mmCIF file of C-alpha atoms and ligand atoms in Angstrom:
data_model
loop_
_atom_site.group_PDB
_atom_site.id
_atom_site.type_symbol
_atom_site.label_atom_id
_atom_site.label_comp_id
_atom_site.label_asym_id
_atom_site.label_seq_id
_atom_site.Cartn_x
_atom_site.Cartn_y
_atom_site.Cartn_z
ATOM 1 C CA MET A 1 34.980 -58.358 -132.250
ATOM 2 C CA PRO A 2 36.119 -60.699 -135.045
ATOM 3 C CA ARG A 3 36.345 -59.325 -138.545
ATOM 4 C CA ILE A 4 33.664 -61.243 -140.367
ATOM 5 C CA ALA A 5 32.444 -61.783 -143.903
ATOM 6 C CA GLU A 6 30.676 -58.556 -144.940
ATOM 7 C CA HIS A 7 27.277 -60.127 -145.608
ATOM 8 C CA LEU A 8 27.149 -61.649 -142.100
ATOM 9 C CA ARG A 9 27.660 -58.362 -140.321
ATOM 10 C CA GLY A 10 24.519 -57.643 -138.290
ATOM 11 C CA LEU A 11 22.676 -60.528 -139.950
ATOM 12 C CA GLU A 12 19.605 -61.614 -137.967
ATOM 13 C CA ASN A 13 19.213 -65.242 -138.955
ATOM 14 C CA PRO A 14 18.473 -67.418 -135.949
ATOM 15 C CA ASN A 15 19.182 -71.090 -136.503
ATOM 16 C CA PRO A 16 15.841 -72.859 -137.069
ATOM 17 C CA PHE A 17 16.974 -76.059 -135.310
ATOM 18 C CA PRO A 18 18.317 -75.430 -131.821
ATOM 19 C CA GLY A 19 17.180 -78.985 -130.971
ATOM 20 C CA LEU A 20 15.274 -80.755 -128.239
ATOM 21 C CA VAL A 21 18.028 -80.672 -125.638
ATOM 22 C CA ALA A 22 18.258 -76.881 -125.832
ATOM 23 C CA PHE A 23 14.442 -76.659 -125.794
ATOM 24 C CA GLN A 24 14.235 -78.736 -122.592
ATOM 25 C CA LYS A 25 16.945 -76.669 -120.971
ATOM 26 C CA ARG A 26 15.226 -73.410 -121.915
ATOM 27 C CA THR A 27 11.661 -74.376 -120.928
ATOM 28 C CA GLY A 28 12.204 -76.853 -118.107
ATOM 29 C CA TYR A 29 9.944 -79.462 -119.796
ATOM 30 C CA GLN A 30 11.142 -83.062 -119.937
ATOM 31 C CA VAL A 31 9.978 -84.672 -123.173
ATOM 32 C CA GLN A 32 9.029 -88.354 -123.012
ATOM 33 C CA TYR A 33 7.551 -88.850 -126.497
ATOM 34 C CA ARG A 34 9.525 -87.030 -129.180
ATOM 35 C CA LEU A 35 6.924 -86.711 -131.909
ATOM 36 C CA GLY A 36 8.005 -83.468 -133.549
ATOM 37 C CA GLY A 37 11.133 -84.459 -135.450
ATOM 38 C CA ASN A 38 9.706 -86.464 -138.377
ATOM 39 C CA GLU A 39 12.159 -89.260 -137.703
ATOM 40 C CA CYS A 40 11.081 -92.783 -138.616
ATOM 41 C CA LEU A 41 10.653 -93.886 -135.017
ATOM 42 C CA ASP A 42 9.521 -97.471 -135.663
ATOM 43 C CA ALA A 43 11.956 -98.296 -138.453
ATOM 44 C CA PRO A 44 13.017 -101.921 -137.872
ATOM 45 C CA LEU A 45 16.573 -101.472 -139.286
ATOM 46 C CA THR A 46 16.921 -105.250 -139.124
ATOM 47 C CA VAL A 47 20.290 -105.611 -140.805
ATOM 48 C CA LEU A 48 21.812 -102.905 -138.661
ATOM 49 C CA GLN A 49 20.282 -104.443 -135.564
ATOM 50 C CA GLU A 50 21.900 -107.782 -136.320
ATOM 51 C CA HIS A 51 25.215 -106.141 -137.037
ATOM 52 C CA TYR A 52 25.460 -103.442 -134.379
ATOM 53 C CA GLY A 53 22.697 -104.045 -131.814
ATOM 54 C CA GLU A 54 19.675 -102.074 -130.574
ATOM 55 C CA GLU A 55 21.503 -99.092 -129.031
ATOM 56 C CA PHE A 56 23.113 -98.345 -132.390
ATOM 57 C CA CYS A 57 19.697 -98.466 -134.087
ATOM 58 C CA ARG A 58 18.101 -96.199 -131.483
ATOM 59 C CA LEU A 59 20.753 -93.554 -132.148
ATOM 60 C CA ALA A 60 20.684 -94.094 -135.915
ATOM 61 C CA ARG A 61 16.933 -93.409 -136.083
ATOM 62 C CA LEU A 62 17.142 -90.039 -134.324
ATOM 63 C CA TYR A 63 18.541 -86.657 -135.254
ATOM 64 C CA GLY A 64 21.469 -85.877 -132.982
ATOM 65 C CA ASP A 65 21.569 -82.886 -130.650
ATOM 66 C CA PRO A 66 22.482 -79.973 -132.969
ATOM 67 C CA GLY A 67 24.011 -78.121 -130.006
ATOM 68 C CA ALA A 68 26.011 -81.237 -128.968
ATOM 69 C CA SER A 69 25.589 -79.972 -125.430
ATOM 70 C CA ALA A 70 26.523 -83.184 -123.564
ATOM 71 C CA LEU A 71 29.580 -83.681 -125.748
ATOM 72 C CA ARG A 72 30.666 -80.068 -125.323
ATOM 73 C CA GLU A 73 30.376 -80.541 -121.530
ATOM 74 C CA SER A 74 32.581 -83.662 -121.705
ATOM 75 C CA LEU A 75 35.137 -81.982 -123.958
ATOM 76 C CA GLY A 76 35.143 -79.003 -121.616
ATOM 77 C CA ARG A 77 35.730 -81.200 -118.585
ATOM 78 C CA VAL A 78 38.523 -83.248 -120.167
ATOM 79 C CA HIS A 79 40.365 -80.351 -121.819
ATOM 80 C CA GLY A 80 39.688 -77.552 -119.340
ATOM 81 C CA ILE A 81 37.570 -75.597 -121.820
ATOM 82 C CA ASP A 82 34.428 -73.598 -121.107
ATOM 83 C CA PRO A 83 31.729 -75.452 -123.151
ATOM 84 C CA GLU A 84 30.516 -72.040 -124.357
ATOM 85 C CA HIS A 85 33.867 -71.703 -126.145
ATOM 86 C CA ILE A 86 33.302 -74.852 -128.231
ATOM 87 C CA CYS A 87 31.598 -75.280 -131.612
ATOM 88 C CA LEU A 88 31.387 -78.873 -132.879
ATOM 89 C CA ASP A 89 31.584 -79.903 -136.519
ATOM 90 C CA SER A 90 32.262 -83.046 -138.496
ATOM 91 C CA GLY A 91 36.041 -83.083 -138.239
ATOM 92 C CA ALA A 92 38.756 -80.420 -138.110
ATOM 93 C CA ASP A 93 38.485 -80.181 -141.895
ATOM 94 C CA ALA A 94 34.855 -79.147 -141.624
ATOM 95 C CA VAL A 95 35.819 -76.579 -138.990
ATOM 96 C CA ILE A 96 38.348 -75.048 -141.408
ATOM 97 C CA ALA A 97 35.617 -74.757 -144.062
ATOM 98 C CA LEU A 98 33.206 -73.317 -141.503
ATOM 99 C CA CYS A 99 35.702 -70.648 -140.417
ATOM 100 C CA LEU A 100 36.374 -69.618 -144.014
ATOM 101 C CA ARG A 101 32.627 -69.346 -144.602
ATOM 102 C CA ALA A 102 32.271 -67.086 -141.580
ATOM 103 C CA LEU A 103 35.308 -64.895 -142.183
ATOM 104 C CA CYS A 104 35.863 -64.538 -145.916
ATOM 105 C CA VAL A 105 34.220 -63.453 -149.114
ATOM 106 C CA PRO A 106 35.512 -64.150 -152.654
ATOM 107 C CA GLY A 107 38.529 -61.992 -153.407
ATOM 108 C CA ASP A 108 39.847 -61.986 -149.829
ATOM 109 C CA LYS A 109 43.479 -62.864 -149.295
ATOM 110 C CA VAL A 110 44.602 -65.602 -146.929
ATOM 111 C CA VAL A 111 48.127 -66.666 -145.940
ATOM 112 C CA CYS A 112 49.644 -70.062 -145.115
ATOM 113 C CA THR A 113 52.880 -72.026 -145.390
ATOM 114 C CA ALA A 114 53.802 -73.452 -148.809
ATOM 115 C CA GLY A 115 53.332 -77.213 -148.495
ATOM 116 C CA THR A 116 51.479 -77.293 -145.170
ATOM 117 C CA TYR A 117 48.283 -79.316 -144.653
ATOM 118 C CA PRO A 118 46.627 -78.760 -148.035
ATOM 119 C CA THR A 119 42.976 -78.764 -146.980
ATOM 120 C CA PHE A 120 43.190 -75.131 -145.918
ATOM 121 C CA GLY A 121 44.336 -73.928 -149.347
ATOM 122 C CA TYR A 122 41.853 -76.228 -151.066
ATOM 123 C CA PHE A 123 38.872 -74.840 -149.151
ATOM 124 C CA ALA A 124 40.156 -71.272 -149.348
ATOM 125 C CA ARG A 125 40.451 -71.423 -153.148
ATOM 126 C CA ALA A 126 37.004 -72.992 -153.360
ATOM 127 C CA ALA A 127 35.694 -70.052 -151.302
ATOM 128 C CA GLY A 128 37.147 -67.667 -153.899
ATOM 129 C CA CYS A 129 40.092 -66.531 -151.752
ATOM 130 C CA GLU A 130 43.561 -65.787 -153.017
ATOM 131 C CA VAL A 131 46.044 -68.024 -151.196
ATOM 132 C CA ILE A 132 49.451 -66.499 -150.489
ATOM 133 C CA GLU A 133 52.164 -68.973 -149.496
ATOM 134 C CA VAL A 134 55.284 -68.510 -147.398
ATOM 135 C CA ASP A 135 58.257 -70.893 -147.484
ATOM 136 C CA TYR A 136 59.173 -73.087 -144.517
ATOM 137 C CA GLN A 137 62.173 -72.035 -142.502
ATOM 138 C CA ARG A 138 64.888 -74.636 -143.191
ATOM 139 C CA THR A 139 67.682 -75.050 -140.667
ATOM 140 C CA GLY A 140 69.969 -78.072 -140.790
ATOM 141 C CA HIS A 141 67.770 -81.103 -140.321
ATOM 142 C CA SER A 142 64.603 -79.272 -139.430
ATOM 143 C CA LEU A 143 61.732 -77.668 -141.255
ATOM 144 C CA SER A 144 59.508 -75.258 -139.365
ATOM 145 C CA VAL A 145 56.770 -72.749 -140.050
ATOM 146 C CA HIS A 146 58.282 -69.312 -140.677
ATOM 147 C CA LEU A 147 56.279 -67.045 -138.387
ATOM 148 C CA PRO A 148 57.923 -63.701 -139.291
ATOM 149 C CA GLY A 149 57.374 -64.594 -142.966
ATOM 150 C CA LEU A 150 53.673 -65.280 -142.364
ATOM 151 C CA LEU A 151 53.270 -62.015 -140.464
ATOM 152 C CA GLN A 152 55.067 -60.053 -143.163
ATOM 153 C CA GLU A 153 52.730 -61.426 -145.851
ATOM 154 C CA VAL A 154 49.633 -60.776 -143.724
ATOM 155 C CA VAL A 155 50.640 -57.133 -143.324
ATOM 156 C CA ARG A 156 51.758 -56.714 -146.948
ATOM 157 C CA THR A 157 48.578 -58.176 -148.448
ATOM 158 C CA GLY A 158 45.966 -57.146 -145.856
ATOM 159 C CA ALA A 159 45.040 -60.821 -145.471
ATOM 160 C CA ARG A 160 41.876 -61.687 -143.627
ATOM 161 C CA VAL A 161 43.025 -65.087 -142.382
ATOM 162 C CA VAL A 162 46.359 -66.728 -141.614
ATOM 163 C CA TYR A 163 46.525 -70.516 -141.233
ATOM 164 C CA LEU A 164 49.034 -72.232 -138.993
ATOM 165 C CA ALA A 165 49.096 -75.919 -138.086
ATOM 166 C CA ASN A 166 50.772 -76.461 -134.710
ATOM 167 C CA PRO A 167 52.122 -79.142 -134.715
ATOM 168 C CA ASP A 168 52.460 -78.884 -138.442
ATOM 169 C CA ASN A 169 51.681 -81.482 -141.069
ATOM 170 C CA PRO A 170 53.800 -82.639 -142.917
ATOM 171 C CA SER A 171 56.886 -81.267 -141.130
ATOM 172 C CA GLY A 172 55.803 -82.514 -137.665
ATOM 173 C CA SER A 173 57.335 -79.341 -136.158
ATOM 174 C CA TRP A 174 55.772 -77.089 -133.549
ATOM 175 C CA TRP A 175 56.189 -73.725 -131.896
ATOM 176 C CA LEU A 176 55.858 -73.322 -128.119
ATOM 177 C CA PRO A 177 52.692 -71.698 -126.690
ATOM 178 C CA GLU A 178 54.474 -68.463 -125.763
ATOM 179 C CA VAL A 179 55.699 -68.090 -129.354
ATOM 180 C CA ILE A 180 52.185 -68.693 -130.700
ATOM 181 C CA ASP A 181 50.783 -66.166 -128.185
ATOM 182 C CA GLU A 182 53.292 -63.596 -129.364
ATOM 183 C CA PHE A 183 52.518 -64.316 -133.041
ATOM 184 C CA CYS A 184 48.805 -63.978 -132.340
ATOM 185 C CA ARG A 185 49.295 -60.653 -130.559
ATOM 186 C CA SER A 186 51.377 -59.295 -133.424
ATOM 187 C CA LEU A 187 48.653 -59.837 -136.048
ATOM 188 C CA PRO A 188 46.609 -56.875 -137.266
ATOM 189 C CA ASP A 189 43.129 -56.664 -135.624
ATOM 190 C CA ASP A 190 41.405 -57.478 -138.883
ATOM 191 C CA CYS A 191 43.234 -60.759 -139.496
ATOM 192 C CA THR A 192 42.128 -63.979 -137.794
ATOM 193 C CA LEU A 193 44.544 -66.777 -136.946
ATOM 194 C CA LEU A 194 43.232 -70.272 -137.758
ATOM 195 C CA LEU A 195 45.388 -72.342 -135.437
ATOM 196 C CA ASP A 196 45.010 -75.968 -136.486
ATOM 197 C CA GLU A 197 45.810 -78.092 -133.430
ATOM 198 C CA ALA A 198 44.672 -81.451 -134.777
ATOM 199 C CA TYR A 199 47.821 -83.090 -133.312
ATOM 200 C CA LEU A 200 48.114 -81.028 -130.123
ATOM 201 C CA ASP A 201 47.386 -83.963 -127.796
ATOM 202 C CA PHE A 202 50.493 -85.793 -129.049
ATOM 203 C CA CYS A 203 52.847 -82.949 -128.220
ATOM 204 C CA ALA A 204 53.843 -82.727 -124.547
ATOM 205 C CA ASP A 205 55.147 -79.159 -125.006
ATOM 206 C CA LEU A 206 51.702 -77.877 -125.962
ATOM 207 C CA GLN A 207 49.510 -79.236 -123.172
ATOM 208 C CA ALA A 208 49.712 -76.444 -120.591
ATOM 209 C CA ASP A 209 46.738 -74.083 -120.622
ATOM 210 C CA SER A 210 45.604 -75.419 -124.001
ATOM 211 C CA GLY A 211 41.901 -74.886 -123.264
ATOM 212 C CA ARG A 212 42.223 -71.109 -123.319
ATOM 213 C CA PRO A 213 40.788 -69.098 -126.222
ATOM 214 C CA LEU A 214 43.398 -66.790 -127.750
ATOM 215 C CA PRO A 215 42.311 -63.308 -128.795
ATOM 216 C CA GLY A 216 41.885 -62.996 -132.565
ATOM 217 C CA CYS A 217 42.293 -66.739 -133.005
ATOM 218 C CA ILE A 218 40.176 -69.803 -133.680
ATOM 219 C CA ARG A 219 41.848 -72.957 -132.373
ATOM 220 C CA ILE A 220 40.866 -76.089 -134.280
ATOM 221 C CA ARG A 221 40.863 -79.567 -132.730
ATOM 222 C CA SER A 222 40.200 -83.061 -133.997
ATOM 223 C CA LEU A 223 39.040 -86.313 -132.428
ATOM 224 C CA SER A 224 40.463 -88.226 -135.392
ATOM 225 C CA LYS A 225 43.984 -88.447 -134.040
ATOM 226 C CA ALA A 226 44.472 -88.691 -130.272
ATOM 227 C CA TYR A 227 41.023 -90.226 -129.725
ATOM 228 C CA GLY A 228 41.230 -92.646 -132.659
ATOM 229 C CA LEU A 229 37.833 -91.652 -134.125
ATOM 230 C CA ALA A 230 38.692 -90.564 -137.681
ATOM 231 C CA GLY A 231 35.788 -92.518 -139.148
ATOM 232 C CA LEU A 232 33.213 -90.799 -136.949
ATOM 233 C CA ARG A 233 34.125 -87.283 -138.135
ATOM 234 C CA LEU A 234 34.400 -85.056 -135.075
ATOM 235 C CA GLY A 235 36.270 -81.822 -134.613
ATOM 236 C CA PHE A 236 35.700 -78.519 -132.911
ATOM 237 C CA ALA A 237 36.543 -74.859 -132.862
ATOM 238 C CA LEU A 238 37.766 -73.369 -129.583
ATOM 239 C CA ALA A 239 37.376 -69.607 -129.458
ATOM 240 C CA ASP A 240 35.885 -66.754 -127.472
ATOM 241 C CA GLU A 241 32.109 -66.120 -127.421
ATOM 242 C CA ALA A 242 32.171 -63.611 -130.287
ATOM 243 C CA PHE A 243 33.741 -66.148 -132.674
ATOM 244 C CA ILE A 244 31.518 -69.010 -131.484
ATOM 245 C CA GLU A 245 28.441 -66.851 -132.055
ATOM 246 C CA LEU A 246 29.714 -65.997 -135.529
ATOM 247 C CA LEU A 247 30.305 -69.668 -136.430
ATOM 248 C CA GLY A 248 26.799 -70.405 -135.143
ATOM 249 C CA LYS A 249 25.411 -68.180 -137.914
ATOM 250 C CA VAL A 250 26.715 -70.379 -140.704
ATOM 251 C CA ARG A 251 27.231 -73.830 -139.244
ATOM 252 C CA ILE A 252 25.423 -76.932 -140.464
ATOM 253 C CA HIS A 253 23.442 -77.845 -137.357
ATOM 254 C CA TYR A 254 23.148 -81.622 -137.886
ATOM 255 C CA ALA A 255 26.689 -82.099 -139.224
ATOM 256 C CA VAL A 256 27.692 -84.247 -136.245
ATOM 257 C CA GLY A 257 25.366 -87.247 -135.988
ATOM 258 C CA GLY A 258 24.001 -88.605 -132.716
ATOM 259 C CA LEU A 259 25.981 -91.837 -133.033
ATOM 260 C CA ALA A 260 29.247 -89.979 -133.364
ATOM 261 C CA GLN A 261 28.361 -87.736 -130.405
ATOM 262 C CA HIS A 262 27.468 -90.699 -128.231
ATOM 263 C CA ALA A 263 30.608 -92.677 -129.117
ATOM 264 C CA ALA A 264 32.810 -89.646 -128.506
ATOM 265 C CA GLN A 265 31.275 -89.161 -125.098
ATOM 266 C CA LEU A 266 31.955 -92.754 -124.102
ATOM 267 C CA VAL A 267 35.558 -92.298 -125.115
ATOM 268 C CA LEU A 268 35.940 -88.978 -123.297
ATOM 269 C CA ASP A 269 34.317 -90.359 -120.158
ATOM 270 C CA ASP A 270 36.889 -93.142 -120.046
ATOM 271 C CA PRO A 271 40.005 -91.516 -118.552
ATOM 272 C CA GLN A 272 42.231 -94.301 -119.865
ATOM 273 C CA HIS A 273 41.258 -94.115 -123.517
ATOM 274 C CA GLY A 274 43.066 -90.929 -124.533
ATOM 275 C CA GLU A 275 45.915 -91.559 -122.113
ATOM 276 C CA LEU A 276 46.601 -94.974 -123.615
ATOM 277 C CA ILE A 277 46.639 -93.665 -127.193
ATOM 278 C CA ARG A 278 49.003 -90.833 -126.314
ATOM 279 C CA THR A 279 51.389 -93.048 -124.357
ATOM 280 C CA LEU A 280 51.483 -95.726 -127.028
ATOM 281 C CA ASN A 281 51.987 -93.123 -129.748
ATOM 282 C CA GLY A 282 54.912 -91.579 -127.853
ATOM 283 C CA LEU A 283 56.652 -94.935 -127.475
ATOM 284 C CA LEU A 284 56.078 -96.059 -131.057
ATOM 285 C CA ARG A 285 57.044 -92.670 -132.506
ATOM 286 C CA ASN A 286 60.379 -92.779 -130.657
ATOM 287 C CA SER A 287 61.082 -96.364 -131.746
ATOM 288 C CA LEU A 288 60.153 -95.696 -135.357
ATOM 289 C CA GLY A 289 62.252 -92.541 -135.503
ATOM 290 C CA GLU A 290 65.213 -94.362 -134.000
ATOM 291 C CA ARG A 291 65.009 -97.377 -136.292
ATOM 292 C CA LEU A 292 64.670 -95.290 -139.433
ATOM 293 C CA ARG A 293 67.596 -93.134 -138.354
ATOM 294 C CA GLU A 294 69.651 -96.276 -137.744
ATOM 295 C CA VAL A 295 69.079 -97.455 -141.305
ATOM 296 C CA GLY A 296 70.177 -94.090 -142.680
ATOM 297 C CA TYR A 297 67.204 -91.722 -142.952
ATOM 298 C CA ARG A 298 66.997 -88.092 -141.866
ATOM 299 C CA VAL A 299 64.001 -88.166 -139.533
ATOM 300 C CA LEU A 300 62.413 -84.837 -138.644
ATOM 301 C CA PRO A 301 61.417 -84.205 -134.997
ATOM 302 C CA SER A 302 57.691 -84.878 -134.638
ATOM 303 C CA GLY A 303 54.999 -83.703 -132.234
ATOM 304 C CA THR A 304 52.376 -85.779 -134.055
ATOM 305 C CA ASN A 305 51.389 -89.377 -134.817
ATOM 306 C CA PHE A 306 53.611 -89.577 -137.899
ATOM 307 C CA VAL A 307 57.288 -89.269 -138.667
ATOM 308 C CA SER A 308 58.533 -87.491 -141.759
ATOM 309 C CA LEU A 309 61.672 -88.465 -143.608
ATOM 310 C CA LEU A 310 63.616 -85.794 -145.423
ATOM 311 C CA LEU A 311 65.023 -87.336 -148.614
ATOM 312 C CA PRO A 312 67.889 -85.688 -150.536
ATOM 313 C CA SER A 313 65.687 -85.137 -153.611
ATOM 314 C CA THR A 314 62.182 -85.533 -155.023
ATOM 315 C CA ARG A 315 63.484 -88.427 -157.100
ATOM 316 C CA ALA A 316 64.791 -90.229 -153.994
ATOM 317 C CA ALA A 317 61.440 -89.741 -152.239
ATOM 318 C CA GLN A 318 59.578 -91.038 -155.294
ATOM 319 C CA HIS A 319 61.882 -94.045 -155.365
ATOM 320 C CA LEU A 320 61.194 -94.890 -151.705
ATOM 321 C CA GLN A 321 57.449 -94.438 -152.185
ATOM 322 C CA GLU A 322 57.396 -96.690 -155.267
ATOM 323 C CA HIS A 323 59.616 -99.307 -153.644
ATOM 324 C CA LEU A 324 57.254 -99.540 -150.673
ATOM 325 C CA LEU A 325 54.192 -99.577 -152.908
ATOM 326 C CA GLU A 326 55.582 -102.575 -154.763
ATOM 327 C CA HIS A 327 55.355 -104.311 -151.393
ATOM 328 C CA HIS A 328 51.800 -103.055 -150.872
ATOM 329 C CA ILE A 329 52.781 -100.356 -148.390
ATOM 330 C CA ALA A 330 51.312 -96.882 -148.876
ATOM 331 C CA VAL A 331 53.178 -93.946 -147.346
ATOM 332 C CA HIS A 332 52.445 -90.294 -148.098
ATOM 333 C CA ARG A 333 54.530 -87.965 -150.246
ATOM 334 C CA PRO A 334 53.084 -84.437 -150.278
ATOM 335 C CA ALA A 335 52.139 -83.149 -153.723
ATOM 336 C CA HIS A 336 53.376 -79.601 -153.080
ATOM 337 C CA PRO A 337 56.780 -79.003 -154.745
ATOM 338 C CA ALA A 338 58.058 -77.305 -151.563
ATOM 339 C CA VAL A 339 57.906 -80.598 -149.669
ATOM 340 C CA ASP A 340 57.716 -83.348 -152.278
ATOM 341 C CA ASN A 341 61.024 -84.756 -151.047
ATOM 342 C CA LEU A 342 59.345 -85.724 -147.745
ATOM 343 C CA ILE A 343 57.904 -89.124 -146.963
ATOM 344 C CA ARG A 344 55.360 -89.186 -144.148
ATOM 345 C CA VAL A 345 54.880 -92.443 -142.258
ATOM 346 C CA THR A 346 52.008 -92.980 -139.823
ATOM 347 C CA VAL A 347 53.109 -94.324 -136.447
ATOM 348 C CA CYS A 348 51.753 -97.813 -135.679
ATOM 349 C CA GLU A 349 52.985 -101.171 -134.444
ATOM 350 C CA ALA A 350 52.982 -102.820 -137.877
ATOM 351 C CA VAL A 351 55.586 -100.470 -139.335
ATOM 352 C CA LEU A 352 58.076 -101.578 -136.673
ATOM 353 C CA GLU A 353 58.127 -105.167 -137.901
ATOM 354 C CA ASP A 354 61.649 -106.142 -138.970
ATOM 355 C CA GLU A 355 60.416 -107.013 -142.442
ATOM 356 C CA LEU A 356 59.060 -103.499 -143.018
ATOM 357 C CA ILE A 357 62.093 -101.710 -141.610
ATOM 358 C CA ALA A 358 64.217 -103.882 -143.908
ATOM 359 C CA LEU A 359 62.214 -102.589 -146.880
ATOM 360 C CA PHE A 360 62.958 -99.004 -145.866
ATOM 361 C CA GLU A 361 66.617 -99.967 -145.499
ATOM 362 C CA ARG A 362 66.785 -101.603 -148.915
ATOM 363 C CA ALA A 363 65.351 -98.504 -150.620
ATOM 364 C CA ILE A 364 68.151 -96.299 -149.341
ATOM 365 C CA ALA A 365 71.008 -98.776 -149.882
HETATM 366 C C1 PLP B 401 46.824 -80.533 -139.696
HETATM 367 C C2 PLP B 401 45.565 -81.314 -139.898
HETATM 368 N N1 PLP B 401 44.394 -80.707 -139.689
HETATM 369 C C3 PLP B 401 43.236 -81.366 -139.842
HETATM 370 C C4 PLP B 401 43.200 -82.679 -140.249
HETATM 371 C C5 PLP B 401 41.884 -83.359 -140.467
HETATM 372 O O1 PLP B 401 41.294 -83.732 -139.245
HETATM 373 P P1 PLP B 401 39.827 -84.307 -139.222
HETATM 374 O O2 PLP B 401 39.922 -85.769 -139.489
HETATM 375 O O3 PLP B 401 39.342 -84.014 -137.827
HETATM 376 O O4 PLP B 401 39.025 -83.601 -140.272
HETATM 377 C C6 PLP B 401 44.412 -83.347 -140.487
HETATM 378 C C7 PLP B 401 44.399 -84.756 -140.943
HETATM 379 O O5 PLP B 401 45.358 -85.349 -141.328
HETATM 380 C C8 PLP B 401 45.610 -82.645 -140.329
HETATM 381 O O6 PLP B 401 46.795 -83.222 -140.580
#
């Protein structure tokens, strides 16, 4: 049983909007005229019609399925996940916020890596939690999440949640599944692991058995990265029934719109879509890493769709960022002082143009 926010324990608060799909499944009725949803069924939506066509307008007029049942089935089929182990929300970010809402109350302690993906700390502070940070483990040219350090702080502080991005942003590093399993098993029963796997699909080492819920853990996935749907806002939690039921108590039922659900299903039902993105990303990531190494940068190993450059100092990273900006190129330099000497570059074809690589080269000369 997950340790949950005190006020949710035993709360009887059935969601008022299970939705028409769930209703049809439960009762066996097939609804032809949906007249109970107070949608504007005859809205002409002329401009949208001209721009996007009738199918878009049909979906735009209607509330989406709050249970996202067809999409959960497709995700389950593609990723080898039991659909009952999936809870959809509008992006991995929203899933992080949802988990904090379900697990924490103000004053709770949570643990993460200093300089990791900042949304976790941002939401945790906004939820009134105290965020305890642990330094990255730095060895030679690599930067990785320090698992013993995280565990030590969880035990020392009695933290309710520990956050781990695997692969990590911004370091790009990852731990193998057996190491994550071991870390998960070593946590106290009353601490939940939020395992952010937004980039998992890009990392060949992490594919095996990735649809399995881990005890005491909520795995978080995104369709923004390896499915190329960042603008549609889709992400999901993968966890055992007890966690999914808990998230169901506090989730925003219409957070994922019908258009986004429909588009995601099309993409998932096309076996080539995801495959193509992953293959292309692998090739471009290797080329980009190689070319930046050739011109003199320290490029961190990456299991993601970005490469991170480790600069000798914050000043050097600032210089590179400003130099590129003068040529209208925006790269990311994390704000956290633990990693503000990193420059993160998104993998894409454009960055491999000779002209752009030359700009990187000039900044280091
Ligand atoms: C580690 C990590 N988690 C989550 C997200 C956000 O994903 P989404 O677009 O699904 O909210 C990102 C985006 O960069 C990320 O790097």
